[in-house]
Amino acid sequence: MSRALPWIGGAALVALPFVYRSPYPLHILVIILIWSFAYTSWSVMGRFGLVSLGHGGLIGIGAYATALGLN
């Protein structure tokens, strides 16, 4: 059962846009995921004294690709 839990959670996240047609719950979910991604890099920096440039780079590339896709 413990091995199936991540798969069930992933399936629920994939199905969420099809369940909620309103953009507001999806917006809140995206904001939560972005901040949790940023917190991960801050946690690595604070806990171990490391600098994580990968998180910022990936967020920047994603934002750039999204902006290009909207035009």
CSV table of N, CA, C and O in Angstrom, one decimal:
chain,number,residue,atom,x,y,z
A,1,MET,N,0.8,-1.2,0.0
A,1,MET,CA,0.0,0.0,0.0
A,1,MET,C,0.9,1.3,0.0
A,1,MET,O,0.5,2.2,-0.6
A,2,SER,N,2.0,1.2,0.7
A,2,SER,CA,2.8,2.4,0.8
A,2,SER,C,3.5,2.8,-0.6
A,2,SER,O,3.8,3.9,-0.8
A,3,ARG,N,3.7,1.8,-1.4
A,3,ARG,CA,4.2,2.0,-2.8
A,3,ARG,C,3.2,2.6,-3.7
A,3,ARG,O,3.5,3.3,-4.6
A,4,ALA,N,1.9,2.4,-3.4
A,4,ALA,CA,0.8,2.9,-4.3
A,4,ALA,C,0.5,4.3,-4.0
A,4,ALA,O,-0.2,5.0,-4.8
A,5,LEU,N,0.8,4.8,-2.8
A,5,LEU,CA,0.4,6.1,-2.3
A,5,LEU,C,0.9,7.2,-3.2
A,5,LEU,O,0.1,8.1,-3.6
A,6,PRO,N,2.2,7.2,-3.6
A,6,PRO,CA,2.6,8.3,-4.6
A,6,PRO,C,1.9,8.2,-5.9
A,6,PRO,O,1.6,9.3,-6.5
A,7,TRP,N,1.6,7.1,-6.4
A,7,TRP,CA,0.9,6.9,-7.7
A,7,TRP,C,-0.5,7.4,-7.6
A,7,TRP,O,-1.0,8.1,-8.5
A,8,ILE,N,-1.2,7.2,-6.5
A,8,ILE,CA,-2.5,7.7,-6.2
A,8,ILE,C,-2.5,9.2,-6.1
A,8,ILE,O,-3.4,9.9,-6.7
A,9,GLY,N,-1.6,9.7,-5.4
A,9,GLY,CA,-1.5,11.2,-5.3
A,9,GLY,C,-1.2,11.8,-6.7
A,9,GLY,O,-1.7,12.9,-7.0
A,10,GLY,N,-0.3,11.2,-7.5
A,10,GLY,CA,0.0,11.7,-8.8
A,10,GLY,C,-1.2,11.7,-9.7
A,10,GLY,O,-1.5,12.6,-10.5
A,11,ALA,N,-2.0,10.6,-9.6
A,11,ALA,CA,-3.2,10.5,-10.4
A,11,ALA,C,-4.2,11.5,-10.0
A,11,ALA,O,-4.9,12.1,-10.9
A,12,ALA,N,-4.3,11.8,-8.8
A,12,ALA,CA,-5.2,12.8,-8.3
A,12,ALA,C,-4.8,14.2,-8.8
A,12,ALA,O,-5.7,15.0,-9.2
A,13,LEU,N,-3.5,14.5,-8.8
A,13,LEU,CA,-3.1,15.8,-9.4
A,13,LEU,C,-3.3,15.9,-10.9
A,13,LEU,O,-3.6,17.0,-11.4
A,14,VAL,N,-3.1,14.8,-11.6
A,14,VAL,CA,-3.4,14.8,-13.0
A,14,VAL,C,-4.9,15.0,-13.3
A,14,VAL,O,-5.3,15.7,-14.2
A,15,ALA,N,-5.7,14.4,-12.5
A,15,ALA,CA,-7.2,14.5,-12.7
A,15,ALA,C,-7.8,15.8,-12.2
A,15,ALA,O,-8.9,16.1,-12.6
A,16,LEU,N,-7.1,16.5,-11.4
A,16,LEU,CA,-7.6,17.8,-10.8
A,16,LEU,C,-8.1,18.8,-11.8
A,16,LEU,O,-9.2,19.4,-11.7
A,17,PRO,N,-7.3,19.1,-12.9
A,17,PRO,CA,-7.8,20.1,-13.9
A,17,PRO,C,-9.1,19.6,-14.6
A,17,PRO,O,-9.9,20.5,-15.0
A,18,PHE,N,-9.4,18.4,-14.7
A,18,PHE,CA,-10.6,17.9,-15.3
A,18,PHE,C,-11.8,17.9,-14.4
A,18,PHE,O,-13.0,17.9,-14.8
A,19,VAL,N,-11.5,17.9,-13.1
A,19,VAL,CA,-12.6,18.0,-12.1
A,19,VAL,C,-13.0,19.4,-11.8
A,19,VAL,O,-14.2,19.7,-11.8
A,20,TYR,N,-12.1,20.3,-11.6
A,20,TYR,CA,-12.4,21.7,-11.4
A,20,TYR,C,-12.2,22.5,-12.7
A,20,TYR,O,-11.1,22.6,-13.2
A,21,ARG,N,-13.3,23.0,-13.2
A,21,ARG,CA,-13.3,23.8,-14.4
A,21,ARG,C,-13.0,25.3,-14.1
A,21,ARG,O,-12.6,26.0,-15.0
A,22,SER,N,-13.2,25.7,-12.9
A,22,SER,CA,-13.0,27.1,-12.6
A,22,SER,C,-11.5,27.3,-12.5
A,22,SER,O,-10.7,26.5,-12.0
A,23,PRO,N,-11.0,28.4,-13.0
A,23,PRO,CA,-9.5,28.7,-12.9
A,23,PRO,C,-9.0,29.0,-11.6
A,23,PRO,O,-7.8,28.8,-11.3
A,24,TYR,N,-9.8,29.4,-10.6
A,24,TYR,CA,-9.3,29.8,-9.3
A,24,TYR,C,-8.7,28.7,-8.5
A,24,TYR,O,-7.6,28.8,-8.0
A,25,PRO,N,-9.3,27.5,-8.4
A,25,PRO,CA,-8.7,26.4,-7.7
A,25,PRO,C,-7.4,25.9,-8.3
A,25,PRO,O,-6.4,25.6,-7.6
A,26,LEU,N,-7.3,26.0,-9.6
A,26,LEU,CA,-6.1,25.6,-10.3
A,26,LEU,C,-5.0,26.7,-10.1
A,26,LEU,O,-3.8,26.3,-9.9
A,27,HIS,N,-5.4,27.9,-10.0
A,27,HIS,CA,-4.4,29.0,-9.7
A,27,HIS,C,-3.8,28.8,-8.3
A,27,HIS,O,-2.6,28.9,-8.2
A,28,ILE,N,-4.7,28.5,-7.4
A,28,ILE,CA,-4.2,28.3,-6.0
A,28,ILE,C,-3.3,27.0,-6.0
A,28,ILE,O,-2.2,27.1,-5.3
A,29,LEU,N,-3.6,26.0,-6.7
A,29,LEU,CA,-2.8,24.8,-6.7
A,29,LEU,C,-1.4,25.1,-7.3
A,29,LEU,O,-0.4,24.7,-6.8
A,30,VAL,N,-1.4,25.9,-8.4
A,30,VAL,CA,-0.1,26.2,-9.0
A,30,VAL,C,0.7,27.1,-8.1
A,30,VAL,O,1.9,26.9,-8.0
A,31,ILE,N,0.1,28.1,-7.4
A,31,ILE,CA,0.9,28.9,-6.5
A,31,ILE,C,1.4,28.1,-5.4
A,31,ILE,O,2.6,28.3,-5.0
A,32,ILE,N,0.7,27.1,-4.9
A,32,ILE,CA,1.2,26.3,-3.8
A,32,ILE,C,2.4,25.4,-4.3
A,32,ILE,O,3.4,25.3,-3.6
A,33,LEU,N,2.3,24.9,-5.5
A,33,LEU,CA,3.4,24.1,-6.0
A,33,LEU,C,4.6,24.9,-6.3
A,33,LEU,O,5.8,24.5,-6.0
A,34,ILE,N,4.5,26.2,-6.8
A,34,ILE,CA,5.6,27.0,-7.0
A,34,ILE,C,6.3,27.4,-5.7
A,34,ILE,O,7.5,27.4,-5.6
A,35,TRP,N,5.5,27.8,-4.7
A,35,TRP,CA,6.1,28.2,-3.4
A,35,TRP,C,6.8,27.0,-2.7
A,35,TRP,O,7.8,27.1,-2.1
A,36,SER,N,6.2,25.8,-2.9
A,36,SER,CA,6.9,24.6,-2.3
A,36,SER,C,8.2,24.3,-3.0
A,36,SER,O,9.1,23.8,-2.4
A,37,PHE,N,8.2,24.5,-4.3
A,37,PHE,CA,9.4,24.3,-5.1
A,37,PHE,C,10.5,25.3,-4.6
A,37,PHE,O,11.7,25.0,-4.5
A,38,ALA,N,10.1,26.6,-4.4
A,38,ALA,CA,11.0,27.6,-4.0
A,38,ALA,C,11.5,27.3,-2.5
A,38,ALA,O,12.7,27.5,-2.2
A,39,TYR,N,10.6,26.8,-1.7
A,39,TYR,CA,10.9,26.5,-0.3
A,39,TYR,C,12.0,25.4,-0.3
A,39,TYR,O,12.8,25.4,0.6
A,40,THR,N,11.9,24.4,-1.2
A,40,THR,CA,12.9,23.4,-1.2
A,40,THR,C,14.3,23.9,-1.4
A,40,THR,O,15.2,23.5,-0.8
A,41,SER,N,14.4,24.9,-2.3
A,41,SER,CA,15.8,25.4,-2.5
A,41,SER,C,16.2,26.2,-1.3
A,41,SER,O,17.4,26.2,-1.0
A,42,TRP,N,15.3,27.0,-0.7
A,42,TRP,CA,15.6,27.7,0.5
A,42,TRP,C,16.0,26.8,1.6
A,42,TRP,O,16.9,27.1,2.4
A,43,SER,N,15.4,25.7,1.7
A,43,SER,CA,15.7,24.7,2.8
A,43,SER,C,17.1,24.1,2.6
A,43,SER,O,17.8,24.0,3.5
A,44,VAL,N,17.4,23.8,1.3
A,44,VAL,CA,18.8,23.3,1.0
A,44,VAL,C,19.8,24.4,1.4
A,44,VAL,O,20.8,24.1,1.9
A,45,MET,N,19.5,25.6,1.0
A,45,MET,CA,20.5,26.7,1.3
A,45,MET,C,20.7,26.9,2.8
A,45,MET,O,21.8,27.1,3.3
A,46,GLY,N,19.6,26.9,3.5
A,46,GLY,CA,19.7,27.2,5.0
A,46,GLY,C,20.2,26.0,5.8
A,46,GLY,O,21.0,26.2,6.7
A,47,ARG,N,19.8,24.8,5.4
A,47,ARG,CA,20.2,23.7,6.2
A,47,ARG,C,21.6,23.2,6.0
A,47,ARG,O,22.3,22.8,6.9
A,48,PHE,N,22.0,23.2,4.7
A,48,PHE,CA,23.3,22.7,4.4
A,48,PHE,C,24.3,23.7,3.9
A,48,PHE,O,25.5,23.4,3.7
A,49,GLY,N,23.9,25.0,3.8
A,49,GLY,CA,24.8,26.0,3.3
A,49,GLY,C,25.1,26.0,1.9
A,49,GLY,O,26.2,26.5,1.4
A,50,LEU,N,24.3,25.3,1.1
A,50,LEU,CA,24.6,25.1,-0.3
A,50,LEU,C,23.8,26.2,-1.1
A,50,LEU,O,22.8,26.7,-0.7
A,51,VAL,N,24.3,26.5,-2.3
A,51,VAL,CA,23.6,27.4,-3.2
A,51,VAL,C,22.9,26.6,-4.3
A,51,VAL,O,23.6,25.8,-5.0
A,52,SER,N,21.6,26.7,-4.4
A,52,SER,CA,20.9,26.0,-5.4
A,52,SER,C,20.4,26.9,-6.5
A,52,SER,O,19.4,27.6,-6.4
A,53,LEU,N,21.1,26.9,-7.6
A,53,LEU,CA,20.7,27.8,-8.8
A,53,LEU,C,19.8,27.0,-9.7
A,53,LEU,O,19.2,27.6,-10.6
A,54,GLY,N,19.7,25.7,-9.6
A,54,GLY,CA,18.9,24.9,-10.5
A,54,GLY,C,17.4,25.3,-10.3
A,54,GLY,O,16.6,25.3,-11.3
A,55,HIS,N,16.9,25.5,-9.1
A,55,HIS,CA,15.5,25.8,-8.9
A,55,HIS,C,15.1,27.1,-9.6
A,55,HIS,O,14.1,27.2,-10.3
A,56,GLY,N,15.9,28.1,-9.4
A,56,GLY,CA,15.7,29.4,-10.0
A,56,GLY,C,15.7,29.3,-11.5
A,56,GLY,O,14.9,29.9,-12.2
A,57,GLY,N,16.7,28.6,-12.0
A,57,GLY,CA,16.8,28.4,-13.5
A,57,GLY,C,15.6,27.7,-14.1
A,57,GLY,O,15.1,28.1,-15.1
A,58,LEU,N,15.1,26.6,-13.4
A,58,LEU,CA,14.0,25.9,-13.9
A,58,LEU,C,12.7,26.7,-13.9
A,58,LEU,O,11.9,26.7,-14.8
A,59,ILE,N,12.5,27.5,-12.8
A,59,ILE,CA,11.4,28.4,-12.7
A,59,ILE,C,11.4,29.4,-13.8
A,59,ILE,O,10.4,29.8,-14.4
A,60,GLY,N,12.6,30.0,-14.1
A,60,GLY,CA,12.8,31.0,-15.1
A,60,GLY,C,12.5,30.4,-16.5
A,60,GLY,O,11.8,31.1,-17.3
A,61,ILE,N,13.0,29.2,-16.8
A,61,ILE,CA,12.8,28.6,-18.1
A,61,ILE,C,11.3,28.3,-18.3
A,61,ILE,O,10.7,28.5,-19.3
A,62,GLY,N,10.6,27.8,-17.2
A,62,GLY,CA,9.2,27.6,-17.3
A,62,GLY,C,8.4,28.8,-17.5
A,62,GLY,O,7.4,28.8,-18.3
A,63,ALA,N,8.8,29.9,-16.8
A,63,ALA,CA,8.0,31.2,-17.0
A,63,ALA,C,8.3,31.7,-18.4
A,63,ALA,O,7.3,32.2,-19.1
A,64,TYR,N,9.5,31.6,-18.9
A,64,TYR,CA,9.8,32.1,-20.3
A,64,TYR,C,9.0,31.3,-21.3
A,64,TYR,O,8.5,31.8,-22.3
A,65,ALA,N,9.0,30.0,-21.2
A,65,ALA,CA,8.3,29.1,-22.1
A,65,ALA,C,6.8,29.4,-22.1
A,65,ALA,O,6.1,29.4,-23.2
A,66,THR,N,6.3,29.6,-20.9
A,66,THR,CA,4.9,29.9,-20.8
A,66,THR,C,4.5,31.3,-21.5
A,66,THR,O,3.5,31.4,-22.2
A,67,ALA,N,5.4,32.2,-21.3
A,67,ALA,CA,5.1,33.6,-21.9
A,67,ALA,C,5.2,33.4,-23.4
A,67,ALA,O,4.5,34.1,-24.1
A,68,LEU,N,6.2,32.7,-23.9
A,68,LEU,CA,6.3,32.5,-25.4
A,68,LEU,C,5.0,31.7,-25.9
A,68,LEU,O,4.6,32.0,-27.0
A,69,GLY,N,4.5,30.8,-25.2
A,69,GLY,CA,3.4,30.0,-25.6
A,69,GLY,C,2.1,30.8,-25.6
A,69,GLY,O,1.2,30.5,-26.3
A,70,LEU,N,2.0,31.8,-24.8
A,70,LEU,CA,0.8,32.7,-24.8
A,70,LEU,C,0.7,33.6,-25.9
A,70,LEU,O,-0.4,34.2,-26.2
A,71,ASN,N,1.8,33.9,-26.6
A,71,ASN,CA,1.7,34.9,-27.7
A,71,ASN,C,1.5,34.3,-29.0
A,71,ASN,O,1.8,33.3,-29.4
